[in-house]
mmCIF file of C-alpha atoms and ligand atoms in Angstrom:
data_model
loop_
_atom_site.group_PDB
_atom_site.id
_atom_site.type_symbol
_atom_site.label_atom_id
_atom_site.label_comp_id
_atom_site.label_asym_id
_atom_site.label_seq_id
_atom_site.Cartn_x
_atom_site.Cartn_y
_atom_site.Cartn_z
ATOM 1 C CA MET Q 1 -24.953 -22.087 40.612
ATOM 2 C CA THR Q 2 -21.674 -21.385 38.560
ATOM 3 C CA ARG Q 3 -20.416 -17.918 39.142
ATOM 4 C CA ALA Q 4 -19.521 -16.728 35.549
ATOM 5 C CA ILE Q 5 -18.792 -13.439 34.433
ATOM 6 C CA LEU Q 6 -20.295 -11.268 31.426
ATOM 7 C CA ALA Q 7 -18.881 -9.314 28.944
ATOM 8 C CA LEU Q 8 -20.554 -6.748 26.627
ATOM 9 C CA ASN Q 9 -19.293 -4.817 23.632
ATOM 10 C CA ALA Q 10 -22.219 -2.395 22.686
ATOM 11 C CA GLY Q 11 -22.278 -0.671 19.151
ATOM 12 C CA SER Q 12 -24.812 1.390 16.900
ATOM 13 C CA SER Q 13 -26.778 -1.736 15.982
ATOM 14 C CA SER Q 14 -24.852 -4.891 17.389
ATOM 15 C CA LEU Q 15 -24.316 -6.289 20.806
ATOM 16 C CA LYS Q 16 -21.529 -8.646 21.274
ATOM 17 C CA VAL Q 17 -21.657 -11.289 24.362
ATOM 18 C CA ALA Q 18 -19.662 -13.594 26.306
ATOM 19 C CA VAL Q 19 -19.744 -15.206 29.243
ATOM 20 C CA TYR Q 20 -16.860 -16.724 31.148
ATOM 21 C CA PRO Q 21 -16.312 -19.233 34.071
ATOM 22 C CA GLU Q 22 -15.086 -16.763 37.231
ATOM 23 C CA THR Q 23 -11.908 -18.876 36.653
ATOM 24 C CA GLY Q 24 -10.676 -20.008 33.229
ATOM 25 C CA ASP Q 25 -9.941 -18.511 29.930
ATOM 26 C CA ARG Q 26 -12.501 -20.264 27.590
ATOM 27 C CA PRO Q 27 -15.849 -18.756 27.577
ATOM 28 C CA LEU Q 28 -18.931 -20.480 28.055
ATOM 29 C CA LEU Q 29 -20.644 -19.084 25.341
ATOM 30 C CA THR Q 30 -20.557 -16.810 23.013
ATOM 31 C CA GLY Q 31 -23.081 -14.110 20.866
ATOM 32 C CA LEU Q 32 -24.148 -11.482 18.835
ATOM 33 C CA ALA Q 33 -27.309 -9.407 18.446
ATOM 34 C CA ASP Q 34 -26.939 -8.225 15.248
ATOM 35 C CA ARG Q 35 -29.010 -5.397 12.981
ATOM 36 C CA ILE Q 36 -30.873 -4.069 16.151
ATOM 37 C CA GLY Q 37 -33.833 -2.250 15.022
ATOM 38 C CA ALA Q 38 -36.369 -3.834 12.336
ATOM 39 C CA GLU Q 39 -34.718 -6.688 11.844
ATOM 40 C CA GLY Q 40 -32.597 -7.883 14.340
ATOM 41 C CA LYS Q 41 -30.844 -11.117 14.593
ATOM 42 C CA LEU Q 42 -29.056 -12.842 18.101
ATOM 43 C CA THR Q 43 -27.418 -15.915 17.496
ATOM 44 C CA LEU Q 44 -25.621 -17.604 20.589
ATOM 45 C CA ARG Q 45 -22.894 -20.203 20.153
ATOM 46 C CA ASP Q 46 -21.636 -22.899 23.040
ATOM 47 C CA GLU Q 47 -18.019 -23.309 23.807
ATOM 48 C CA GLY Q 48 -17.497 -25.429 20.423
ATOM 49 C CA GLY Q 49 -19.444 -23.115 17.993
ATOM 50 C CA VAL Q 50 -22.226 -25.109 18.235
ATOM 51 C CA ALA Q 51 -25.799 -22.546 17.621
ATOM 52 C CA LEU Q 52 -27.685 -22.473 21.074
ATOM 53 C CA PRO Q 53 -31.353 -21.420 21.601
ATOM 54 C CA VAL Q 54 -32.345 -18.264 21.946
ATOM 55 C CA ALA Q 55 -35.306 -16.218 23.612
ATOM 56 C CA PRO Q 56 -38.222 -15.251 21.689
ATOM 57 C CA GLY Q 57 -38.555 -11.358 21.787
ATOM 58 C CA PRO Q 58 -38.205 -7.697 19.754
ATOM 59 C CA LEU Q 59 -34.923 -6.814 18.773
ATOM 60 C CA THR Q 60 -35.720 -2.593 17.931
ATOM 61 C CA THR Q 61 -33.157 -1.208 20.994
ATOM 62 C CA GLN Q 62 -30.352 -1.756 22.527
ATOM 63 C CA ALA Q 63 -32.825 -2.552 25.935
ATOM 64 C CA GLU Q 64 -34.428 -5.440 24.491
ATOM 65 C CA ALA Q 65 -31.582 -7.008 23.393
ATOM 66 C CA MET Q 66 -29.726 -6.517 26.743
ATOM 67 C CA ARG Q 67 -32.917 -8.484 28.198
ATOM 68 C CA ARG Q 68 -33.160 -11.155 24.864
ATOM 69 C CA VAL Q 69 -29.891 -11.683 25.979
ATOM 70 C CA ILE Q 70 -29.925 -12.240 29.764
ATOM 71 C CA GLU Q 71 -33.307 -14.900 28.768
ATOM 72 C CA SER Q 72 -31.699 -16.498 26.620
ATOM 73 C CA LEU Q 73 -28.473 -17.072 29.451
ATOM 74 C CA ARG Q 74 -31.287 -18.166 31.556
ATOM 75 C CA ILE Q 75 -32.386 -21.188 29.014
ATOM 76 C CA ASP Q 76 -28.408 -22.060 27.834
ATOM 77 C CA LEU Q 77 -27.121 -21.675 31.129
ATOM 78 C CA PRO Q 78 -29.379 -22.649 33.688
ATOM 79 C CA VAL Q 79 -27.139 -22.599 36.572
ATOM 80 C CA ALA Q 80 -24.919 -19.617 35.654
ATOM 81 C CA GLU Q 81 -24.894 -16.425 37.967
ATOM 82 C CA ILE Q 82 -23.711 -13.702 36.387
ATOM 83 C CA VAL Q 83 -21.252 -12.241 39.350
ATOM 84 C CA ALA Q 84 -19.659 -8.975 37.340
ATOM 85 C CA VAL Q 85 -19.737 -7.432 34.342
ATOM 86 C CA GLY Q 86 -17.441 -5.605 31.585
ATOM 87 C CA HIS Q 87 -18.079 -3.382 29.156
ATOM 88 C CA ARG Q 88 -15.820 -2.363 26.210
ATOM 89 C CA VAL Q 89 -15.753 1.843 26.099
ATOM 90 C CA VAL Q 90 -14.567 3.438 23.296
ATOM 91 C CA HIS Q 91 -13.695 6.558 25.127
ATOM 92 C CA GLY Q 92 -12.173 6.829 28.195
ATOM 93 C CA GLY Q 93 -10.735 10.646 27.526
ATOM 94 C CA PRO Q 94 -7.438 12.345 28.643
ATOM 95 C CA ASP Q 95 -6.303 10.278 31.489
ATOM 96 C CA ARG Q 96 -7.854 7.022 31.830
ATOM 97 C CA ASP Q 97 -5.175 4.675 31.601
ATOM 98 C CA ALA Q 98 -7.206 1.579 33.030
ATOM 99 C CA PRO Q 99 -10.723 -0.286 33.448
ATOM 100 C CA ALA Q 100 -12.629 1.485 35.835
ATOM 101 C CA HIS Q 101 -15.398 1.098 38.160
ATOM 102 C CA ILE Q 102 -18.922 2.024 37.113
ATOM 103 C CA ASP Q 103 -20.630 4.151 38.731
ATOM 104 C CA ASP Q 104 -22.903 7.552 38.365
ATOM 105 C CA ALA Q 105 -19.733 9.273 38.518
ATOM 106 C CA LEU Q 106 -17.614 7.417 35.747
ATOM 107 C CA LEU Q 107 -21.221 7.627 33.388
ATOM 108 C CA GLU Q 108 -21.535 11.631 33.214
ATOM 109 C CA GLU Q 109 -17.490 11.787 32.945
ATOM 110 C CA LEU Q 110 -18.036 9.372 29.664
ATOM 111 C CA ALA Q 111 -21.083 11.208 28.518
ATOM 112 C CA ARG Q 112 -18.417 14.487 28.491
ATOM 113 C CA TYR Q 113 -16.447 12.318 25.807
ATOM 114 C CA ALA Q 114 -19.500 11.432 23.484
ATOM 115 C CA PRO Q 115 -18.585 14.338 21.080
ATOM 116 C CA PHE Q 116 -15.402 12.969 20.413
ATOM 117 C CA ALA Q 117 -16.629 9.457 19.620
ATOM 118 C CA PRO Q 118 -20.206 10.253 18.564
ATOM 119 C CA LEU Q 119 -20.873 7.063 16.692
ATOM 120 C CA HIS Q 120 -19.560 4.929 19.669
ATOM 121 C CA GLN Q 121 -20.014 6.664 22.482
ATOM 122 C CA PRO Q 122 -23.468 7.270 23.380
ATOM 123 C CA HIS Q 123 -23.919 3.386 22.137
ATOM 124 C CA ASN Q 124 -21.468 1.925 24.758
ATOM 125 C CA LEU Q 125 -23.083 3.955 27.195
ATOM 126 C CA ASN Q 126 -26.356 3.093 26.496
ATOM 127 C CA GLY Q 127 -25.382 -0.495 26.931
ATOM 128 C CA ILE Q 128 -23.845 0.129 30.261
ATOM 129 C CA ARG Q 129 -27.389 1.853 31.481
ATOM 130 C CA ALA Q 130 -29.239 -1.409 30.084
ATOM 131 C CA ALA Q 131 -26.806 -3.624 32.135
ATOM 132 C CA LEU Q 132 -26.973 -1.853 34.788
ATOM 133 C CA ALA Q 133 -30.768 -1.822 34.912
ATOM 134 C CA GLU Q 134 -30.269 -5.748 34.395
ATOM 135 C CA PHE Q 135 -27.756 -6.326 37.349
ATOM 136 C CA PRO Q 136 -28.596 -4.094 39.569
ATOM 137 C CA GLY Q 137 -25.607 -4.429 42.654
ATOM 138 C CA ILE Q 138 -22.909 -6.243 41.188
ATOM 139 C CA PRO Q 139 -19.706 -4.857 39.819
ATOM 140 C CA GLN Q 140 -19.457 -3.801 36.504
ATOM 141 C CA VAL Q 141 -16.377 -2.275 34.880
ATOM 142 C CA ALA Q 142 -15.352 -0.262 32.046
ATOM 143 C CA CYS Q 143 -12.754 -1.347 29.486
ATOM 144 C CA PHE Q 144 -11.556 1.787 27.133
ATOM 145 C CA ASP Q 145 -10.385 1.483 23.918
ATOM 146 C CA THR Q 146 -8.461 4.679 24.212
ATOM 147 C CA ALA Q 147 -6.439 3.889 27.790
ATOM 148 C CA PHE Q 148 -3.564 1.222 26.174
ATOM 149 C CA HIS Q 149 -1.978 4.194 24.427
ATOM 150 C CA ARG Q 150 -2.744 7.106 27.481
ATOM 151 C CA HIS Q 151 1.516 7.244 27.650
ATOM 152 C CA HIS Q 152 2.403 7.714 24.550
ATOM 153 C CA PRO Q 153 4.644 10.049 24.121
ATOM 154 C CA TRP Q 154 3.385 13.794 23.666
ATOM 155 C CA VAL Q 155 4.842 13.838 19.925
ATOM 156 C CA ASN Q 156 2.340 10.865 19.446
ATOM 157 C CA ASP Q 157 -0.079 12.782 21.390
ATOM 158 C CA THR Q 158 -0.341 16.019 19.766
ATOM 159 C CA PHE Q 159 -1.213 17.696 16.598
ATOM 160 C CA ALA Q 160 0.947 20.502 15.464
ATOM 161 C CA LEU Q 161 -2.524 22.523 16.309
ATOM 162 C CA PRO Q 162 -2.688 26.095 18.534
ATOM 163 C CA ARG Q 163 -2.416 24.740 22.037
ATOM 164 C CA ALA Q 164 -5.342 26.020 23.010
ATOM 165 C CA TYR Q 165 -7.180 22.820 21.105
ATOM 166 C CA TYR Q 166 -4.553 19.877 23.292
ATOM 167 C CA ASP Q 167 -5.763 21.561 26.254
ATOM 168 C CA LYS Q 168 -9.859 20.984 25.043
ATOM 169 C CA GLY Q 169 -8.623 17.488 24.278
ATOM 170 C CA VAL Q 170 -8.540 17.861 20.626
ATOM 171 C CA ARG Q 171 -5.319 15.169 20.567
ATOM 172 C CA ARG Q 172 -4.205 12.006 19.059
ATOM 173 C CA TYR Q 173 -6.097 8.931 21.788
ATOM 174 C CA GLY Q 174 -5.766 6.011 19.572
ATOM 175 C CA PHE Q 175 -8.195 3.203 19.727
ATOM 176 C CA HIS Q 176 -8.428 -0.609 19.304
ATOM 177 C CA GLY Q 177 -6.470 -0.695 22.785
ATOM 178 C CA VAL Q 178 -8.236 -3.286 24.171
ATOM 179 C CA SER Q 179 -7.195 -5.777 21.500
ATOM 180 C CA TYR Q 180 -3.301 -4.215 21.341
ATOM 181 C CA ASP Q 181 -3.517 -4.944 25.549
ATOM 182 C CA TYR Q 182 -4.670 -8.845 24.562
ATOM 183 C CA ILE Q 183 -1.777 -9.156 22.082
ATOM 184 C CA ALA Q 184 0.673 -7.238 24.330
ATOM 185 C CA GLY Q 185 -0.298 -9.780 27.465
ATOM 186 C CA HIS Q 186 -0.095 -12.584 25.265
ATOM 187 C CA LEU Q 187 3.344 -12.377 23.783
ATOM 188 C CA ALA Q 188 4.552 -11.240 27.525
ATOM 189 C CA GLU Q 189 2.923 -14.667 28.457
ATOM 190 C CA THR Q 190 4.428 -17.200 25.410
ATOM 191 C CA ALA Q 191 7.446 -14.825 23.833
ATOM 192 C CA PRO Q 192 8.619 -12.437 26.634
ATOM 193 C CA HIS Q 193 11.530 -11.754 24.385
ATOM 194 C CA LEU Q 194 9.636 -10.118 21.743
ATOM 195 C CA HIS Q 195 6.776 -8.258 24.134
ATOM 196 C CA ASP Q 196 10.314 -6.479 26.080
ATOM 197 C CA GLY Q 197 11.325 -5.859 22.312
ATOM 198 C CA ARG Q 198 9.686 -3.455 19.279
ATOM 199 C CA VAL Q 199 6.241 -5.089 17.815
ATOM 200 C CA VAL Q 200 4.122 -3.695 15.952
ATOM 201 C CA VAL Q 201 1.104 -5.187 15.462
ATOM 202 C CA ALA Q 202 -1.597 -4.928 12.550
ATOM 203 C CA HIS Q 203 -5.337 -5.110 13.939
ATOM 204 C CA LEU Q 204 -7.102 -5.733 10.176
ATOM 205 C CA GLY Q 205 -10.986 -5.831 10.656
ATOM 206 C CA ASN Q 206 -13.159 -3.553 9.381
ATOM 207 C CA GLY Q 207 -11.884 -1.816 11.697
ATOM 208 C CA ALA Q 208 -8.011 -1.148 11.195
ATOM 209 C CA SER Q 209 -5.055 0.293 12.672
ATOM 210 C CA ALA Q 210 -1.668 -0.535 13.331
ATOM 211 C CA CYS Q 211 0.632 0.198 16.942
ATOM 212 C CA ALA Q 212 3.935 0.283 17.696
ATOM 213 C CA ILE Q 213 4.413 -1.600 21.057
ATOM 214 C CA GLN Q 214 7.653 -1.239 22.939
ATOM 215 C CA ASN Q 215 8.420 -2.957 26.284
ATOM 216 C CA GLY Q 216 4.580 -3.701 26.139
ATOM 217 C CA ARG Q 217 3.433 -0.246 26.120
ATOM 218 C CA SER Q 218 2.195 1.754 22.904
ATOM 219 C CA VAL Q 219 4.508 4.060 21.719
ATOM 220 C CA ALA Q 220 2.873 5.052 18.465
ATOM 221 C CA SER Q 221 -0.553 4.240 16.846
ATOM 222 C CA THR Q 222 -2.220 5.429 13.411
ATOM 223 C CA MET Q 223 -5.702 6.366 14.537
ATOM 224 C CA GLY Q 224 -5.530 10.217 15.948
ATOM 225 C CA PHE Q 225 -7.897 12.163 17.165
ATOM 226 C CA SER Q 226 -11.008 9.745 16.037
ATOM 227 C CA ALA Q 227 -11.382 5.940 14.819
ATOM 228 C CA LEU Q 228 -11.238 7.654 11.267
ATOM 229 C CA ASP Q 229 -6.844 8.073 10.756
ATOM 230 C CA GLY Q 230 -4.730 5.929 9.533
ATOM 231 C CA LEU Q 231 -5.687 2.984 7.878
ATOM 232 C CA PRO Q 232 -8.198 2.241 5.572
ATOM 233 C CA MET Q 233 -10.925 0.469 6.389
ATOM 234 C CA GLY Q 234 -14.021 -1.286 5.807
ATOM 235 C CA THR Q 235 -16.395 1.932 4.968
ATOM 236 C CA ARG Q 236 -13.900 4.101 6.763
ATOM 237 C CA CYS Q 237 -11.215 6.457 4.881
ATOM 238 C CA GLY Q 238 -7.865 6.521 7.120
ATOM 239 C CA GLN Q 239 -5.368 8.929 6.637
ATOM 240 C CA LEU Q 240 -7.433 11.961 4.869
ATOM 241 C CA ASP Q 241 -5.278 15.379 3.982
ATOM 242 C CA PRO Q 242 -7.817 18.072 6.323
ATOM 243 C CA GLY Q 243 -7.989 20.219 3.030
ATOM 244 C CA VAL Q 244 -10.146 17.693 1.652
ATOM 245 C CA VAL Q 245 -12.398 18.444 4.480
ATOM 246 C CA LEU Q 246 -12.609 21.720 3.536
ATOM 247 C CA TYR Q 247 -12.964 21.294 -0.108
ATOM 248 C CA LEU Q 248 -16.180 19.333 0.451
ATOM 249 C CA MET Q 249 -18.097 21.692 3.045
ATOM 250 C CA GLU Q 250 -16.740 24.841 0.625
ATOM 251 C CA GLN Q 251 -17.055 23.504 -2.979
ATOM 252 C CA GLU Q 252 -19.628 20.656 -2.341
ATOM 253 C CA ARG Q 253 -21.289 22.130 -0.074
ATOM 254 C CA LEU Q 254 -22.086 19.028 2.239
ATOM 255 C CA THR Q 255 -23.313 19.069 5.812
ATOM 256 C CA PRO Q 256 -20.956 17.825 9.220
ATOM 257 C CA ALA Q 257 -23.481 15.039 8.892
ATOM 258 C CA GLN Q 258 -22.811 14.293 5.420
ATOM 259 C CA ILE Q 259 -19.167 14.484 5.503
ATOM 260 C CA ALA Q 260 -19.448 12.137 8.784
ATOM 261 C CA ASP Q 261 -21.457 10.107 6.785
ATOM 262 C CA LEU Q 262 -19.223 10.055 3.330
ATOM 263 C CA LEU Q 263 -15.963 9.350 5.623
ATOM 264 C CA TYR Q 264 -17.647 6.480 8.181
ATOM 265 C CA LYS Q 265 -19.535 4.655 6.090
ATOM 266 C CA GLN Q 266 -19.005 5.166 2.392
ATOM 267 C CA SER Q 267 -15.318 5.298 2.030
ATOM 268 C CA GLY Q 268 -12.407 3.015 2.651
ATOM 269 C CA LEU Q 269 -12.502 -0.648 0.351
ATOM 270 C CA LEU Q 270 -16.278 0.266 -0.292
ATOM 271 C CA GLY Q 271 -15.524 3.542 -1.209
ATOM 272 C CA LEU Q 272 -12.850 2.207 -3.519
ATOM 273 C CA SER Q 273 -14.446 -0.808 -4.716
ATOM 274 C CA GLY Q 274 -18.012 0.026 -5.171
ATOM 275 C CA LEU Q 275 -18.718 -3.204 -4.306
ATOM 276 C CA SER Q 276 -18.140 -4.329 -0.107
ATOM 277 C CA ASN Q 277 -16.688 -3.280 2.783
ATOM 278 C CA ASP Q 278 -15.819 -6.903 3.239
ATOM 279 C CA MET Q 279 -12.193 -8.004 1.915
ATOM 280 C CA ARG Q 280 -13.597 -12.077 1.589
ATOM 281 C CA GLU Q 281 -15.963 -10.589 -1.225
ATOM 282 C CA LEU Q 282 -13.521 -8.345 -2.929
ATOM 283 C CA GLU Q 283 -11.033 -11.077 -2.931
ATOM 284 C CA ALA Q 284 -12.956 -13.075 -4.702
ATOM 285 C CA SER Q 285 -14.922 -10.515 -6.875
ATOM 286 C CA GLY Q 286 -11.653 -9.619 -9.244
ATOM 287 C CA THR Q 287 -13.109 -6.753 -10.621
ATOM 288 C CA PRO Q 288 -10.224 -4.409 -11.457
ATOM 289 C CA GLU Q 289 -12.379 -1.973 -8.962
ATOM 290 C CA ALA Q 290 -11.777 -4.475 -5.709
ATOM 291 C CA ALA Q 291 -8.463 -5.131 -6.967
ATOM 292 C CA GLN Q 292 -7.683 -1.642 -6.981
ATOM 293 C CA ALA Q 293 -8.999 -1.403 -3.090
ATOM 294 C CA ILE Q 294 -7.403 -4.256 -2.042
ATOM 295 C CA ASP Q 295 -3.670 -2.520 -3.846
ATOM 296 C CA TYR Q 296 -4.614 0.725 -1.861
ATOM 297 C CA PHE Q 297 -5.342 -1.130 1.592
ATOM 298 C CA VAL Q 298 -2.278 -3.077 1.232
ATOM 299 C CA PHE Q 299 0.102 0.106 0.476
ATOM 300 C CA ARG Q 300 -0.998 2.057 3.005
ATOM 301 C CA LEU Q 301 -0.344 -0.983 5.556
ATOM 302 C CA GLN Q 302 3.175 -1.561 4.196
ATOM 303 C CA ARG Q 303 3.327 2.537 4.810
ATOM 304 C CA GLU Q 304 2.618 2.481 8.256
ATOM 305 C CA ILE Q 305 4.099 -0.991 9.295
ATOM 306 C CA GLY Q 306 7.197 0.992 8.424
ATOM 307 C CA ALA Q 307 6.396 4.327 10.127
ATOM 308 C CA MET Q 308 5.299 2.311 13.272
ATOM 309 C CA ALA Q 309 8.593 0.840 13.218
ATOM 310 C CA ALA Q 310 10.042 4.004 12.865
ATOM 311 C CA ALA Q 311 8.910 5.323 16.383
ATOM 312 C CA MET Q 312 10.670 2.193 17.603
ATOM 313 C CA GLY Q 313 14.125 2.652 16.107
ATOM 314 C CA GLY Q 314 13.127 -0.543 14.524
ATOM 315 C CA ILE Q 315 11.393 -3.910 14.858
ATOM 316 C CA ASP Q 316 11.422 -7.087 16.164
ATOM 317 C CA ALA Q 317 8.430 -8.519 15.518
ATOM 318 C CA LEU Q 318 5.076 -8.020 13.263
ATOM 319 C CA VAL Q 319 1.887 -9.597 14.349
ATOM 320 C CA PHE Q 320 -1.295 -9.817 12.557
ATOM 321 C CA CYS Q 321 -4.614 -9.800 14.532
ATOM 322 C CA GLY Q 322 -8.332 -8.938 14.006
ATOM 323 C CA GLY Q 323 -10.452 -10.355 10.768
ATOM 324 C CA ILE Q 324 -8.394 -9.973 7.960
ATOM 325 C CA GLY Q 325 -4.719 -10.393 9.442
ATOM 326 C CA GLU Q 326 -6.354 -13.533 11.152
ATOM 327 C CA ASN Q 327 -7.686 -15.118 7.808
ATOM 328 C CA SER Q 328 -6.239 -13.625 4.929
ATOM 329 C CA ALA Q 329 -3.158 -15.401 3.764
ATOM 330 C CA THR Q 330 -3.160 -13.151 0.702
ATOM 331 C CA ILE Q 331 -2.947 -10.105 2.319
ATOM 332 C CA ARG Q 332 -0.075 -10.913 4.833
ATOM 333 C CA ALA Q 333 2.008 -12.318 1.956
ATOM 334 C CA ARG Q 334 1.143 -9.286 0.137
ATOM 335 C CA THR Q 335 2.135 -6.964 3.031
ATOM 336 C CA CYS Q 336 5.396 -9.074 3.810
ATOM 337 C CA GLU Q 337 6.318 -8.342 -0.188
ATOM 338 C CA ARG Q 338 9.344 -6.112 -0.244
ATOM 339 C CA MET Q 339 9.824 -5.832 3.486
ATOM 340 C CA GLY Q 340 13.054 -7.594 3.311
ATOM 341 C CA TRP Q 341 14.494 -3.892 4.066
ATOM 342 C CA MET Q 342 12.840 -4.449 7.490
ATOM 343 C CA GLY Q 343 14.507 -8.014 8.278
ATOM 344 C CA ILE Q 344 10.795 -9.534 7.266
ATOM 345 C CA GLU Q 345 10.546 -12.527 4.817
ATOM 346 C CA ILE Q 346 7.418 -14.970 5.196
ATOM 347 C CA ASP Q 347 7.745 -18.761 4.864
ATOM 348 C CA HIS Q 348 5.137 -18.972 2.503
ATOM 349 C CA HIS Q 349 3.750 -22.934 3.755
ATOM 350 C CA ARG Q 350 3.545 -21.268 7.379
ATOM 351 C CA ASN Q 351 1.683 -18.414 5.946
ATOM 352 C CA GLY Q 352 -0.812 -20.284 3.992
ATOM 353 C CA SER Q 353 -1.252 -22.809 7.002
ATOM 354 C CA HIS Q 354 -2.616 -19.978 9.168
ATOM 355 C CA ALA Q 355 0.721 -20.951 11.389
ATOM 356 C CA ARG Q 356 1.237 -18.971 14.822
ATOM 357 C CA VAL Q 357 4.843 -17.646 13.841
ATOM 358 C CA ILE Q 358 4.669 -17.233 9.465
ATOM 359 C CA SER Q 359 8.329 -16.197 9.323
ATOM 360 C CA SER Q 360 11.176 -18.034 7.794
ATOM 361 C CA ASP Q 361 13.814 -18.929 10.128
ATOM 362 C CA LEU Q 362 16.770 -16.516 8.911
ATOM 363 C CA ALA Q 363 14.409 -13.807 8.933
ATOM 364 C CA ARG Q 364 15.677 -11.258 11.193
ATOM 365 C CA THR Q 365 11.562 -10.306 12.464
ATOM 366 C CA THR Q 366 9.213 -12.600 13.519
ATOM 367 C CA VAL Q 367 5.927 -12.709 11.931
ATOM 368 C CA MET Q 368 3.844 -13.681 13.744
ATOM 369 C CA VAL Q 369 -0.438 -14.428 13.611
ATOM 370 C CA ILE Q 370 -1.850 -13.924 17.002
ATOM 371 C CA PRO Q 371 -6.161 -13.912 17.416
ATOM 372 C CA THR Q 372 -6.930 -11.328 19.493
ATOM 373 C CA ASP Q 373 -9.195 -11.875 22.711
ATOM 374 C CA GLU Q 374 -11.001 -8.556 23.510
ATOM 375 C CA ALA Q 375 -13.521 -10.116 25.456
ATOM 376 C CA LEU Q 376 -11.241 -12.181 27.833
ATOM 377 C CA VAL Q 377 -9.660 -8.664 28.288
ATOM 378 C CA ILE Q 378 -12.970 -7.094 29.441
ATOM 379 C CA VAL Q 379 -13.264 -10.471 31.805
ATOM 380 C CA ARG Q 380 -10.366 -10.275 33.507
ATOM 381 C CA ALA Q 381 -10.878 -6.554 34.047
ATOM 382 C CA ALA Q 382 -14.065 -7.609 35.152
ATOM 383 C CA ARG Q 383 -12.467 -10.224 37.487
ATOM 384 C CA ALA Q 384 -9.848 -8.055 39.087
ATOM 385 C CA ALA Q 385 -13.081 -5.865 40.501
ATOM 386 C CA LEU Q 386 -14.833 -8.948 42.277
HETATM 387 P P1 AMP V 1 -13.531 -8.014 12.238
HETATM 388 O O1 AMP V 1 -14.382 -6.947 12.191
HETATM 389 O O2 AMP V 1 -12.223 -8.193 13.025
HETATM 390 O O3 AMP V 1 -14.481 -9.534 12.591
HETATM 391 O O4 AMP V 1 -13.302 -8.383 10.279
HETATM 392 C C1 AMP V 1 -13.821 -8.472 9.650
HETATM 393 C C2 AMP V 1 -12.962 -8.403 8.346
HETATM 394 O O5 AMP V 1 -12.316 -9.136 8.364
HETATM 395 C C3 AMP V 1 -14.099 -8.249 6.916
HETATM 396 O O6 AMP V 1 -13.184 -7.539 6.048
HETATM 397 C C4 AMP V 1 -13.748 -9.892 6.652
HETATM 398 O O7 AMP V 1 -13.865 -9.700 4.981
HETATM 399 C C5 AMP V 1 -12.617 -10.234 6.755
HETATM 400 N N1 AMP V 1 -12.167 -11.490 6.979
HETATM 401 C C6 AMP V 1 -12.762 -12.523 7.860
HETATM 402 N N2 AMP V 1 -12.395 -13.892 7.126
HETATM 403 C C7 AMP V 1 -11.417 -13.754 6.054
HETATM 404 C C8 AMP V 1 -10.933 -14.393 5.333
HETATM 405 N N3 AMP V 1 -10.680 -16.094 5.401
HETATM 406 N N4 AMP V 1 -10.253 -13.976 4.264
HETATM 407 C C9 AMP V 1 -10.427 -12.901 4.137
HETATM 408 N N5 AMP V 1 -10.728 -11.462 4.519
HETATM 409 C C10 AMP V 1 -11.586 -12.091 6.017
#
């Protein structure tokens, strides 16, 4: 049998999986159970991206998705034995700054943070429970999206509210930490002079945030208490005057659940365009509303890159990652326009060919495209637990 590590990322209606060999950084298999519920669909691919057969069965709950993934692994990787499992967990609370071994006490602790991330944490925990049931007795670890930011300075950890709320956990946690951890580690290996400098990373996917990373550590980030703050996202609003929420409650008479739905699911690119949360569709569409949604996305991103650089007293590198950051040359080019004052100037040929370094040779600030790999960070944490 080949010893293998399983990385899992359980969301509200999805389960992302990746299987890696015990040593080595290339996955044997990656996959996604999508739209878990009535229309669930499971797709698995081999190392080369070729679709693999999947076990038949329902996909209406997270537990069923887990079972079907595991049955499919028996078909697709018959000689693999899963020896450790790593899980992505959105919230590790105020103190967790590193991956943690999963046991009953940790599950109890993490359940206490569910009110901080009600749309993600309960699903992450359901995924863990399903995996504990399927893989009893092997080490399982949790990797937290908040962990990478836990040592950012106090001024970036707090809001200007009465201190009692800070003590109750109302803090700026920051998210996407698993992705930032990967980028910081990648820079340490491939460009140590940049890792030791001041780097702004723009993680631009369906969820989006930017992070100021100095000497490999988070100094500031655009997401705060929840994954709503900062940049506009596919369906999330990004930065919002809290007075808007008061207005929605008092004048529009929206309930907390309606406001949550509005801010998490109906806003961002979807809300502004009235068309789609998907950047590819907006770029292709050409409606004035889609164009304005992209204008807003780029404008807020430029603002936040400036803010992140200011938090470090300057910038040595700007890194794009995430589905939009890695694939949209247009968004990268537009973001870097009028950024010469920060030493940012891109080479359009390099940008168009998605080169790793897309800045021009004479630019003071290196601009890079680095495909992020959250699964690898999770796998490395699980390996360390063996
Ligand atoms: P992620 O959440 O990291 O998978 O990123 C999803 C986002 O990336 C969606 O908005 C996609 O439209 C966007 N995306 C993926 N490929 C492209 C592309 N070639 N051009 C523009 N946006 C893209």
